Amino acid sequence: MSKIDIDLYSDTQTRPTPGMRDAMANAEVGDEQRDEDPSTNRLCDMAAEMLGKEAAVFMPSGTMCNQIAILVHCRPGDDIIADKTSHIINSEGGGPAVFSGTSIRPIDGVRGIFTAEQAEAAMRKPRRHAPRTRMIEIEQTANSGGGTIWPLETVRAVGKVAQDNGLVLHMDGARLPNAVVASGVAARDFAEPFDSLWIDLSKGLGCPIGAVLAGSKDFILQAWQWKQRMGGAMRQSGVIAAAGVYALENNIDRMVDDHDNARMFAENVANLPGVAVDMDSVQTNMVFFDVSGTGMTAAEVHERLLKRGVRIGENDKYRMRVVTHLDVTRDHVATAAEALRDVVLENAAVMA
Ligand SMILES: *Cc1c(COP(=O)(O)O)cnc(C)c1O
């Protein structure tokens, strides 16, 4: 593989900064399984406070947060309502079917976001033949929707449908901090209607590992038991939890830069021949674009950009995704947009 100078593949590509590494090196530690790791306890307290929930638990990954939340809330044969693009449907190895024996009813939302009416219509009438609708799940921001933000009114309207019908409401908040920074809505306001939610530390927050799952005390007690069962309980986890504490204190407000950079990239490439960007979907740190008009597939564009030291993800045959993050500067993004322009124009010249 060519050397990657500019990595726009994902916000998971961030490396811990010197400040974060210092925090990790100096972390106070103990035994997490015995609730004796002070840094992990601090991280959980901070996350619970930020999200307005009674308690929180540190997890190795966001995927484990989703799977454990589903395990706590659902029983085999239960049905979950989620957007068709959601991570729990497409990127967790069929976990809901494997671990909790649940099915998911996909909703055809717009840019990853569905309405209260759609959620209501997706609920199944109680009858012997149908699975029991148990949970509504939303993703903030909606990753495959374009990094789009669930507006607070929509969150609340869907929350009301859940409440009126006795359903559990769960948020995959992998990029909730991005939604908070971009919208100005507080995390606890977004979180208010949810029975459970989590944030990822290893995405835009820049940590090497980890996620935090929050909810009521009783929910967290049960989530802890699943974590223990599945082998997710740790020992001196403070070394990594300290990175999370550092990130919550230092790496949220700066996401404004990531969002500005994503918008700049989108604007710089929107008018390239054969490249289509849905500008309305550019709301946070992602830019999805379609290259079907260039005469190249996403895989071809990906390869040609790699030769220029730029990595941009290929999501589909013609769909590509740029994600801005802590390790990407404004100059990097401008250079990447130029590289894409060169690749597109060169190919057009060859074809002419
Ligand atoms: C990355 C991601 C996850 C999974 O998080 P990991 O920490 O990688 O397991 C879940 N949901 C969304 C929307 C994500 O982007």
Short mmCIF file of N, CA and C and ligand atoms in Angstrom, two decimals, residues 11-12 60-64 66 87-88 91-92 139-144 172-175 198 200-203 210-211 286 321, ligand 1:
data_model
loop_
_atom_site.label_atom_id
_atom_site.label_comp_id
_atom_site.label_asym_id
_atom_site.label_seq_id
_atom_site.Cartn_x
_atom_site.Cartn_y
_atom_site.Cartn_z
N ASP A 11 -12.95 8.92 11.29
CA ASP A 11 -12.48 9.60 12.51
C ASP A 11 -11.96 8.59 13.54
N THR A 12 -11.96 7.31 13.17
CA THR A 12 -11.30 6.31 14.03
C THR A 12 -9.79 6.32 13.82
N PRO A 60 -15.37 -1.55 26.10
CA PRO A 60 -14.27 -1.58 25.14
C PRO A 60 -14.65 -0.93 23.80
N SER A 61 -15.92 -0.99 23.41
CA SER A 61 -16.29 -0.45 22.09
C SER A 61 -17.75 -0.05 22.06
N GLY A 62 -18.08 0.72 21.03
CA GLY A 62 -19.46 1.12 20.83
C GLY A 62 -20.33 -0.06 20.44
N THR A 63 -19.77 -0.96 19.67
CA THR A 63 -20.53 -2.14 19.27
C THR A 63 -20.99 -2.91 20.51
N MET A 64 -20.11 -3.03 21.49
CA MET A 64 -20.50 -3.75 22.71
C MET A 64 -21.60 -2.98 23.46
N ASN A 66 -24.00 -1.16 22.08
CA ASN A 66 -25.27 -1.46 21.41
C ASN A 66 -25.76 -2.85 21.74
N HIS A 87 -26.13 1.30 11.99
CA HIS A 87 -24.96 0.48 12.31
C HIS A 87 -25.38 -0.88 12.87
N ILE A 88 -26.42 -0.91 13.72
CA ILE A 88 -26.82 -2.20 14.31
C ILE A 88 -27.31 -3.17 13.24
N SER A 91 -23.49 -3.19 10.39
CA SER A 91 -22.06 -3.24 10.72
C SER A 91 -21.73 -3.92 12.05
N GLU A 92 -22.63 -4.74 12.57
CA GLU A 92 -22.32 -5.39 13.84
C GLU A 92 -22.42 -6.91 13.73
N GLU A 139 -29.70 6.74 15.63
CA GLU A 139 -28.25 6.95 15.57
C GLU A 139 -27.98 8.44 15.47
N GLN A 140 -27.25 8.97 16.44
CA GLN A 140 -26.92 10.41 16.46
C GLN A 140 -25.41 10.58 16.44
N THR A 141 -24.78 11.11 15.41
CA THR A 141 -25.37 11.47 14.14
C THR A 141 -25.59 10.21 13.31
N ALA A 142 -26.42 10.31 12.27
CA ALA A 142 -26.67 9.15 11.43
C ALA A 142 -25.50 8.98 10.47
N ASN A 143 -24.69 7.98 10.75
CA ASN A 143 -23.43 7.80 10.02
C ASN A 143 -23.66 7.68 8.51
N SER A 144 -24.31 6.59 8.10
CA SER A 144 -24.52 6.40 6.66
C SER A 144 -25.54 7.36 6.08
N ASP A 172 -27.76 5.11 19.70
CA ASP A 172 -26.37 4.87 19.31
C ASP A 172 -25.79 6.27 19.13
N GLY A 173 -25.13 6.75 20.17
CA GLY A 173 -24.60 8.12 20.14
C GLY A 173 -23.13 8.16 19.82
N ALA A 174 -22.71 7.28 18.91
CA ALA A 174 -21.29 7.22 18.54
C ALA A 174 -20.74 8.63 18.30
N ARG A 175 -21.54 9.45 17.60
CA ARG A 175 -21.09 10.82 17.30
C ARG A 175 -22.04 11.87 17.87
N TRP A 198 -25.10 5.84 24.45
CA TRP A 198 -23.64 5.78 24.65
C TRP A 198 -22.96 6.74 23.71
N ASP A 200 -19.07 7.27 21.74
CA ASP A 200 -17.82 6.61 21.40
C ASP A 200 -16.66 7.53 21.75
N LEU A 201 -15.63 6.98 22.36
CA LEU A 201 -14.44 7.77 22.65
C LEU A 201 -13.43 7.68 21.52
N SER A 202 -13.54 6.64 20.72
CA SER A 202 -12.51 6.36 19.70
C SER A 202 -12.84 6.92 18.33
N LYS A 203 -13.88 7.75 18.25
CA LYS A 203 -14.19 8.42 16.97
C LYS A 203 -13.64 9.84 17.06
N GLY A 210 -12.46 2.63 23.40
CA GLY A 210 -13.46 2.82 24.45
C GLY A 210 -14.72 3.56 24.07
N ALA A 211 -15.75 3.29 24.86
CA ALA A 211 -17.05 3.94 24.73
C ALA A 211 -17.68 3.93 26.12
N MET A 286 -18.69 14.70 8.14
CA MET A 286 -18.67 13.75 7.03
C MET A 286 -19.14 14.39 5.74
N ARG A 321 -16.81 8.31 1.04
CA ARG A 321 -17.02 9.06 2.28
C ARG A 321 -15.73 9.68 2.77
C1 LIG B 1 -18.30 3.29 14.90
C2 LIG B 1 -19.74 3.15 15.14
C3 LIG B 1 -20.24 2.18 16.00
C4 LIG B 1 -19.36 1.14 16.65
O1 LIG B 1 -18.42 1.67 17.48
P1 LIG B 1 -17.05 0.86 17.77
O2 LIG B 1 -16.49 1.60 18.93
O3 LIG B 1 -16.24 0.94 16.52
O4 LIG B 1 -17.45 -0.55 18.09
C5 LIG B 1 -21.59 2.14 16.23
N1 LIG B 1 -22.41 3.02 15.63
C6 LIG B 1 -21.98 3.97 14.81
C7 LIG B 1 -22.95 4.93 14.21
C8 LIG B 1 -20.64 4.06 14.51
O5 LIG B 1 -20.21 4.99 13.64
#
